[in-house]
Tab-separated table of C-alpha atoms (C1' of nucleotides) in Angstrom:
chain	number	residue	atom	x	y	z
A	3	UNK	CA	-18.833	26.159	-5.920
A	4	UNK	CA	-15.726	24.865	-4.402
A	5	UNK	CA	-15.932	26.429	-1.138
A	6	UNK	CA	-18.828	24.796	-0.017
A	7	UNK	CA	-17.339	21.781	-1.149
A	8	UNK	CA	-17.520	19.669	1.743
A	9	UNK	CA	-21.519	19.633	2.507
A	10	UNK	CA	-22.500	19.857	-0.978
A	11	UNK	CA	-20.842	16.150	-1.245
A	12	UNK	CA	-22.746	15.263	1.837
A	13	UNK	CA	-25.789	16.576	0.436
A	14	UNK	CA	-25.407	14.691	-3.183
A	15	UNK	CA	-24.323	11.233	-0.958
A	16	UNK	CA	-28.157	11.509	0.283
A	17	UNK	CA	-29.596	12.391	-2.938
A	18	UNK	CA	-27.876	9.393	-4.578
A	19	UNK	CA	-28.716	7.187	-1.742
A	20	UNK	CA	-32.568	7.449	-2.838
A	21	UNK	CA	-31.060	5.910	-6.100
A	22	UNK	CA	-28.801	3.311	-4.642
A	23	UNK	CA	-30.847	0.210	-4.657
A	24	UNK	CA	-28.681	-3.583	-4.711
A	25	UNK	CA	-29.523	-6.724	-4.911
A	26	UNK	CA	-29.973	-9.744	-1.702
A	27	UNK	CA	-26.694	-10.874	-2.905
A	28	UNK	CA	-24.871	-7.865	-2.139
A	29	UNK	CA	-27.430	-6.944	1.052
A	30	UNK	CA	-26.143	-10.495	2.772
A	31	UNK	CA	-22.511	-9.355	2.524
A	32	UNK	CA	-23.274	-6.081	3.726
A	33	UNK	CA	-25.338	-7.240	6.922
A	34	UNK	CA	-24.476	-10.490	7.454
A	35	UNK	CA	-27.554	-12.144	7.097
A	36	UNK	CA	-28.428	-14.829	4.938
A	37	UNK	CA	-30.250	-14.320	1.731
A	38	UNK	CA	-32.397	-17.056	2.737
A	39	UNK	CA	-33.344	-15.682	6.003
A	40	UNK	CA	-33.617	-11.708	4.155
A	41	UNK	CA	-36.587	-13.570	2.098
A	42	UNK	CA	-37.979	-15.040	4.735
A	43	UNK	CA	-37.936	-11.601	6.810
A	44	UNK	CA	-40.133	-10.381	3.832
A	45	UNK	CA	-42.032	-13.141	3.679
A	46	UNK	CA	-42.940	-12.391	7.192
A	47	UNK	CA	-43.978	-8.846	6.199
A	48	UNK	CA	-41.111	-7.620	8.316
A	49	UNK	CA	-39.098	-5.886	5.990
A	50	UNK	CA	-39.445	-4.808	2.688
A	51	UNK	CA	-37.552	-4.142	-0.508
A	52	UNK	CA	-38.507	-2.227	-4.061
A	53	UNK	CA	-39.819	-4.862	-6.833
A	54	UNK	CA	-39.310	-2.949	-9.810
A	55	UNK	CA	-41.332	-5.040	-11.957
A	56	UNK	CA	-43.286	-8.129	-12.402
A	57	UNK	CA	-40.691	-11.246	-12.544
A	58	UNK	CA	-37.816	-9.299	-11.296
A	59	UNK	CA	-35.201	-9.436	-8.661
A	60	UNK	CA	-35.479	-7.452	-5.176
A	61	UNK	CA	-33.744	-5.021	-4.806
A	62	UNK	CA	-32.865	-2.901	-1.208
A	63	UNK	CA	-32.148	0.735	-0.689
A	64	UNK	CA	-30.328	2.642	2.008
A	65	UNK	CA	-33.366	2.373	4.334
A	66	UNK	CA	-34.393	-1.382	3.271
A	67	UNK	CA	-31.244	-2.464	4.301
A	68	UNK	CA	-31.014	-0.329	7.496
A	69	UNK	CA	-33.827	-2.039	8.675
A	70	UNK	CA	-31.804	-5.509	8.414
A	71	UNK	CA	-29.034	-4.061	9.895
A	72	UNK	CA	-31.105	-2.772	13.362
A	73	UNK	CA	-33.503	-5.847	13.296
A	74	UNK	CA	-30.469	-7.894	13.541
A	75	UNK	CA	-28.752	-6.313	16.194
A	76	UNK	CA	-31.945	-6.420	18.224
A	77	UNK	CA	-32.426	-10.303	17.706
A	78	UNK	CA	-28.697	-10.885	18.268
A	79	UNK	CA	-29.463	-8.926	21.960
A	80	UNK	CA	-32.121	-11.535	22.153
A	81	UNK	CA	-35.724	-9.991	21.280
A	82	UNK	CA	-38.185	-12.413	19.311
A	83	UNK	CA	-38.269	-11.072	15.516
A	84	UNK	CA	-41.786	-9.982	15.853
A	85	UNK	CA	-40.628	-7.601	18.785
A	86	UNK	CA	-37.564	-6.847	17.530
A	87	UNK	CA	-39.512	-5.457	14.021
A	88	UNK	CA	-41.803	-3.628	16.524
A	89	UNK	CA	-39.100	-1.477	18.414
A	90	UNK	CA	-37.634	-0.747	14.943
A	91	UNK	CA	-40.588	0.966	13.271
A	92	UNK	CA	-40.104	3.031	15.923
A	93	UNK	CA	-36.392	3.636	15.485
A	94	UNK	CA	-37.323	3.600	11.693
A	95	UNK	CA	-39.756	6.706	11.624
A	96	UNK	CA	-37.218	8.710	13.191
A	97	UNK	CA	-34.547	7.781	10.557
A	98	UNK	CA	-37.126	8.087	7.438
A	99	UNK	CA	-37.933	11.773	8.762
A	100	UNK	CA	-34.150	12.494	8.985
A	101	UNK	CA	-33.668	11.243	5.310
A	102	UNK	CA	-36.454	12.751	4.113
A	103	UNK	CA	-34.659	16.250	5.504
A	104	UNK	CA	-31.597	15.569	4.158
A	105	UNK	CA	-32.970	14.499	0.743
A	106	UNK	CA	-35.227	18.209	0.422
A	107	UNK	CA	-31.969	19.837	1.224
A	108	UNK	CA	-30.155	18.260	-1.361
A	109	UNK	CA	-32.796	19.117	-3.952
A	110	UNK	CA	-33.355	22.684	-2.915
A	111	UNK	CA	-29.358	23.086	-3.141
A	112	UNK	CA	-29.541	21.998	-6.609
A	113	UNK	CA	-32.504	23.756	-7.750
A	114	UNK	CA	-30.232	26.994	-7.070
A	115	UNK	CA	-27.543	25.802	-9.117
B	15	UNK	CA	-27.337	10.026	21.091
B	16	UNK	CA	-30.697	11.481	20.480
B	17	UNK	CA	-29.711	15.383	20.014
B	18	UNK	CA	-26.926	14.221	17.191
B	19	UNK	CA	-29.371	12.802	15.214
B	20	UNK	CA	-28.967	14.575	12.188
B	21	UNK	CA	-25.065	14.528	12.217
B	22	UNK	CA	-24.754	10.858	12.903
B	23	UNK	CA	-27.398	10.199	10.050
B	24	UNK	CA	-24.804	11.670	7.689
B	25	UNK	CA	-21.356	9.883	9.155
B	26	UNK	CA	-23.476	6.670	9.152
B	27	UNK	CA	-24.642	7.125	5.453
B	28	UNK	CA	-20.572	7.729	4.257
B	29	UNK	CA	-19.715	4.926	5.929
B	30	UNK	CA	-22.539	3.243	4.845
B	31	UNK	CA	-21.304	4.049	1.172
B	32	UNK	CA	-18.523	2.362	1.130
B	33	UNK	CA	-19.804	-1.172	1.476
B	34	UNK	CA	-22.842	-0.244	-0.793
B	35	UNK	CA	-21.879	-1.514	-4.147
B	36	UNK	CA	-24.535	-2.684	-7.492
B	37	UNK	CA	-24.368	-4.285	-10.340
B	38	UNK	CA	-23.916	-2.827	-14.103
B	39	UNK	CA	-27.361	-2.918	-14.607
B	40	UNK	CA	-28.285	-0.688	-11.609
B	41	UNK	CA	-25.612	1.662	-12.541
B	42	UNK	CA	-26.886	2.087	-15.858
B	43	UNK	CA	-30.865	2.930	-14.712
B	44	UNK	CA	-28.909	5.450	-12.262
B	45	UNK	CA	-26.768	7.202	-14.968
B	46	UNK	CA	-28.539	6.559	-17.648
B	47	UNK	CA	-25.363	5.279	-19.451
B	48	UNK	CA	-25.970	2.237	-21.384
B	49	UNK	CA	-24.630	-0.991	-19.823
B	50	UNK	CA	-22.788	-1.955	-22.985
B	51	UNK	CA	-21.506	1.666	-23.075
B	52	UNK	CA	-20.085	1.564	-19.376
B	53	UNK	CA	-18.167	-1.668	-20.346
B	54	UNK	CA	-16.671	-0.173	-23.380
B	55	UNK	CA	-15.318	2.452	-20.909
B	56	UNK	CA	-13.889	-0.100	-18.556
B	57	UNK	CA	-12.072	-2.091	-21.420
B	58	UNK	CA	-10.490	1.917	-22.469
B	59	UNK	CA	-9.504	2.135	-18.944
B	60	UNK	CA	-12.041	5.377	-18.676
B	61	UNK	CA	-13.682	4.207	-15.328
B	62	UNK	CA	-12.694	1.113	-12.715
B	63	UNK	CA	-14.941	-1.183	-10.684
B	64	UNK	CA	-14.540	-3.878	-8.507
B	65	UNK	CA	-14.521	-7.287	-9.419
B	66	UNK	CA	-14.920	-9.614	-5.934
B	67	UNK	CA	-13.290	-13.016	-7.063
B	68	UNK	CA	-12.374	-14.552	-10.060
B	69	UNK	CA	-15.180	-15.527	-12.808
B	70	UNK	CA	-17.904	-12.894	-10.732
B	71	UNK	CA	-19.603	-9.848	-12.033
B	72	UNK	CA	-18.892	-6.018	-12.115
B	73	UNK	CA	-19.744	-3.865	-8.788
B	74	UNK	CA	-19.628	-0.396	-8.685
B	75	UNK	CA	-19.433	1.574	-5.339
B	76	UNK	CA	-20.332	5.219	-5.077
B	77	UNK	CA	-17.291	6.523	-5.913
B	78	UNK	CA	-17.235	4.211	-9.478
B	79	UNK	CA	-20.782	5.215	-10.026
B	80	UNK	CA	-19.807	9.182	-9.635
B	81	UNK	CA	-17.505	9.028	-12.045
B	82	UNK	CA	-19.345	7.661	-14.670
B	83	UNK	CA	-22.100	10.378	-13.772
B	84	UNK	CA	-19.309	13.085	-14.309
B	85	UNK	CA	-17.519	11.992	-17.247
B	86	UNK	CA	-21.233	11.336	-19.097
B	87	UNK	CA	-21.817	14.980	-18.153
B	88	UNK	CA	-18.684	16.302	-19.888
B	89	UNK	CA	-19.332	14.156	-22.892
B	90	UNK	CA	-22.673	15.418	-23.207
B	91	UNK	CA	-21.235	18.719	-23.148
B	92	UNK	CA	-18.419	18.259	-25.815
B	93	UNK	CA	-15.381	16.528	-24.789
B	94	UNK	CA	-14.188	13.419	-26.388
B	95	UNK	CA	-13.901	10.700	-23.952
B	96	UNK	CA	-10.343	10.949	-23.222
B	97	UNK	CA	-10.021	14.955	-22.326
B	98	UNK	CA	-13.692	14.005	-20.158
B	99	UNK	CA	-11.659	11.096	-18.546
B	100	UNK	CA	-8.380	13.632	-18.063
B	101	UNK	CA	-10.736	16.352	-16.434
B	102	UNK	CA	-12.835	13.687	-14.519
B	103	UNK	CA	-9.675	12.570	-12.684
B	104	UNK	CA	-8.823	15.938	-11.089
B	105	UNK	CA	-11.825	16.355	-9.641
B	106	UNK	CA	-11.981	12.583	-8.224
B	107	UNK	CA	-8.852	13.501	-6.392
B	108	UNK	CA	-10.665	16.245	-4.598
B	109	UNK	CA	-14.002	13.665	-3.650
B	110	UNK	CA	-12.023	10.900	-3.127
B	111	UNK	CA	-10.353	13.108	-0.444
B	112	UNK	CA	-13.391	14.189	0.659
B	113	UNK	CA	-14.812	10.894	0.862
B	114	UNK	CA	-11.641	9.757	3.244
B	115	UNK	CA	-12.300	12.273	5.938
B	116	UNK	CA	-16.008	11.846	6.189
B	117	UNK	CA	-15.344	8.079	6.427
B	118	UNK	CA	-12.508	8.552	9.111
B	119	UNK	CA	-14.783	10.687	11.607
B	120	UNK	CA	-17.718	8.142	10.918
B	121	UNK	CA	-15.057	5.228	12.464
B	122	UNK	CA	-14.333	8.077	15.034
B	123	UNK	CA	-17.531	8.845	16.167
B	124	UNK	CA	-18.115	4.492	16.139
B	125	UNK	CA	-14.842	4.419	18.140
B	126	UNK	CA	-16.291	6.757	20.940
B	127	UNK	CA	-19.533	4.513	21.629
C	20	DC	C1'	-11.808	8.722	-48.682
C	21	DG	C1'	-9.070	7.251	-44.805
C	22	DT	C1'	-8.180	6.931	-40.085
C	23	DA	C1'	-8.981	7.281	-35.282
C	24	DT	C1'	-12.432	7.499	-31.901
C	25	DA	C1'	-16.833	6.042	-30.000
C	26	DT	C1'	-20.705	3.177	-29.748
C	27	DT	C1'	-23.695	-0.721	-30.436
C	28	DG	C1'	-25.325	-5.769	-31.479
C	29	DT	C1'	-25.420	-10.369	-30.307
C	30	DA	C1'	-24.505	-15.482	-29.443
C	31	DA	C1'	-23.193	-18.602	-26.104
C	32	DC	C1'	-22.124	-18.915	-21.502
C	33	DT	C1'	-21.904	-18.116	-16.205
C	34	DT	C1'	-23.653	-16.146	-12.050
C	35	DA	C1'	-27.473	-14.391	-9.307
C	36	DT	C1'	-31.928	-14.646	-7.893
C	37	DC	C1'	-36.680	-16.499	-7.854
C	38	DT	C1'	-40.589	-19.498	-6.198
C	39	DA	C1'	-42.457	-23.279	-3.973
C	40	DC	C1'	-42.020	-26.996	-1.869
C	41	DA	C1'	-40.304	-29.340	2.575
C	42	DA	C1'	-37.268	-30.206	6.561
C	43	DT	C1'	-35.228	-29.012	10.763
C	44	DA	C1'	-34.308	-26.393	14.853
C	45	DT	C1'	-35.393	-23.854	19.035
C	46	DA	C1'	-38.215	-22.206	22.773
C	47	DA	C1'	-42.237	-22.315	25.841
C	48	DG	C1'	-46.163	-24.325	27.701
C	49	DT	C1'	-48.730	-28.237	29.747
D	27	DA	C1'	-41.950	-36.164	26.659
D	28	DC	C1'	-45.374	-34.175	23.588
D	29	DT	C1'	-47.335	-30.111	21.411
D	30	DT	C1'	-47.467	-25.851	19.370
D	31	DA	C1'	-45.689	-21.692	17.661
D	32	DT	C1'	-41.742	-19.383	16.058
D	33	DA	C1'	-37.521	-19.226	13.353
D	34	DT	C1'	-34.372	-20.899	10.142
D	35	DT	C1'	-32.471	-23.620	6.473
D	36	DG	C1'	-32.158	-26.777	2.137
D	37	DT	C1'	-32.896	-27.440	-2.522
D	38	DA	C1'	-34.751	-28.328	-7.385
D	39	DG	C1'	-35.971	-26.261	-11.318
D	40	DA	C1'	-36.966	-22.010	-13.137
D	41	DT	C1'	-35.921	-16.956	-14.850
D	42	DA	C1'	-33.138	-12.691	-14.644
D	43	DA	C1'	-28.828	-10.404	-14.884
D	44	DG	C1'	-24.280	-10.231	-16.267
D	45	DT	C1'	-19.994	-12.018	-18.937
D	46	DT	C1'	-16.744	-12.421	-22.869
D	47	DA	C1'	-15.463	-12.216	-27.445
D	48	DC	C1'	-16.445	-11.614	-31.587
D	49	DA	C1'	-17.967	-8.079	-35.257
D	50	DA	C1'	-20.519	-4.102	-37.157
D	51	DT	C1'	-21.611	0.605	-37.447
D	52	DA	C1'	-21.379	5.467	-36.541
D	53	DT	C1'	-19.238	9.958	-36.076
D	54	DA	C1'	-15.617	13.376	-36.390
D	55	DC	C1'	-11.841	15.329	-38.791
D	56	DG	C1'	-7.740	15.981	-41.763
DNA sequence: CGTATATTGTAACTTATCTACAATATAAGT
DNA sequence: ACTTATATTGTAGATAAGTTACAATATACG
């Protein structure tokens, strides 16, 4: 168990990630982008976060806030947001594949434990 | 950049980690640990988080989070708080390691581009 | 039973976030 | 300059989430 210690914490980071989920607060910080203009994003239909219930708070996961992150850079560069959002899906897909990999690795590894 | 998909996924995710940090509330739906329970702990000494300014609330990064995780699985098991806490902190040392190198080549790998 | 350890309850308060309105700014076209 | 569409920001009044500081209870063990 402790020799394969290395990718079995890479492994569990991506399982946990799934899990990870913080609040517009904490996703401005991170990205740099005003809460204000992360709501309006959504509003938009742009990007989306996880509503857990009725009359609760948003909350953003690894690939919620990725999507900021890259729609940001790509309206810094100068795209409009509309084609900025575009070329992301497209970035996007390739990145939700990846993490979808990553995440049935870390559950077969545990299923042998 | 295309054929290192999978790799950077992973650097980016550590790195990612770091800045990723969620309220008590969060933590608690992820561990399953009771929110009053994890601040009991914090007031022992058990388990750290970090507090951003003066007068703000408790964030826990992934490091805080797997802690809590590990000690609530020794407890479960038998140990009274304080040997869980003891046995806990030996194998922090080893992620917390761990943790420091995968961050380091994710700023490598940055550093290159 | 007594004592240490562990957990839980809650009132009163602060911080974070929400919606729903409106205002302003910026760019492009005519 | 005026218009129109796009993008962003401001804010009041609300609810949700988290805080501290008190106390109560539970559980284990000599």
């Amino acid at each position: 168990m402790d020799q394969k210690k290395g990718t079995e914490n890479v492994l569990l980071d991506v399982d946990f990630l799934q899990k990870l989920v913080v609040g517009i607060g904490e996703v401005s910080e991170i990205t740099g982008v005003p809460a204000r203009k992360i709501r309006y994003w959504e509003e938009k239909g742009i990007i989306q976060s996880e509503k857990e219930g009725e009359g609760t708070t948003r909350r953003y996961n690894y690939l919620n806030i990725k999507k900021i992150l890259l729609i940001q850079e790509l309206v810094e560069e100068g795209y409009t947001l509309d084609s900025a959002a575009k070329k992301v899906e497209d970035r996007m897909e390739n990145l939700n594949e990846a993490f979808r990999k990553l995440a049935t690795l870390a559950t077969d590894q545990k299923d042998d434990a």
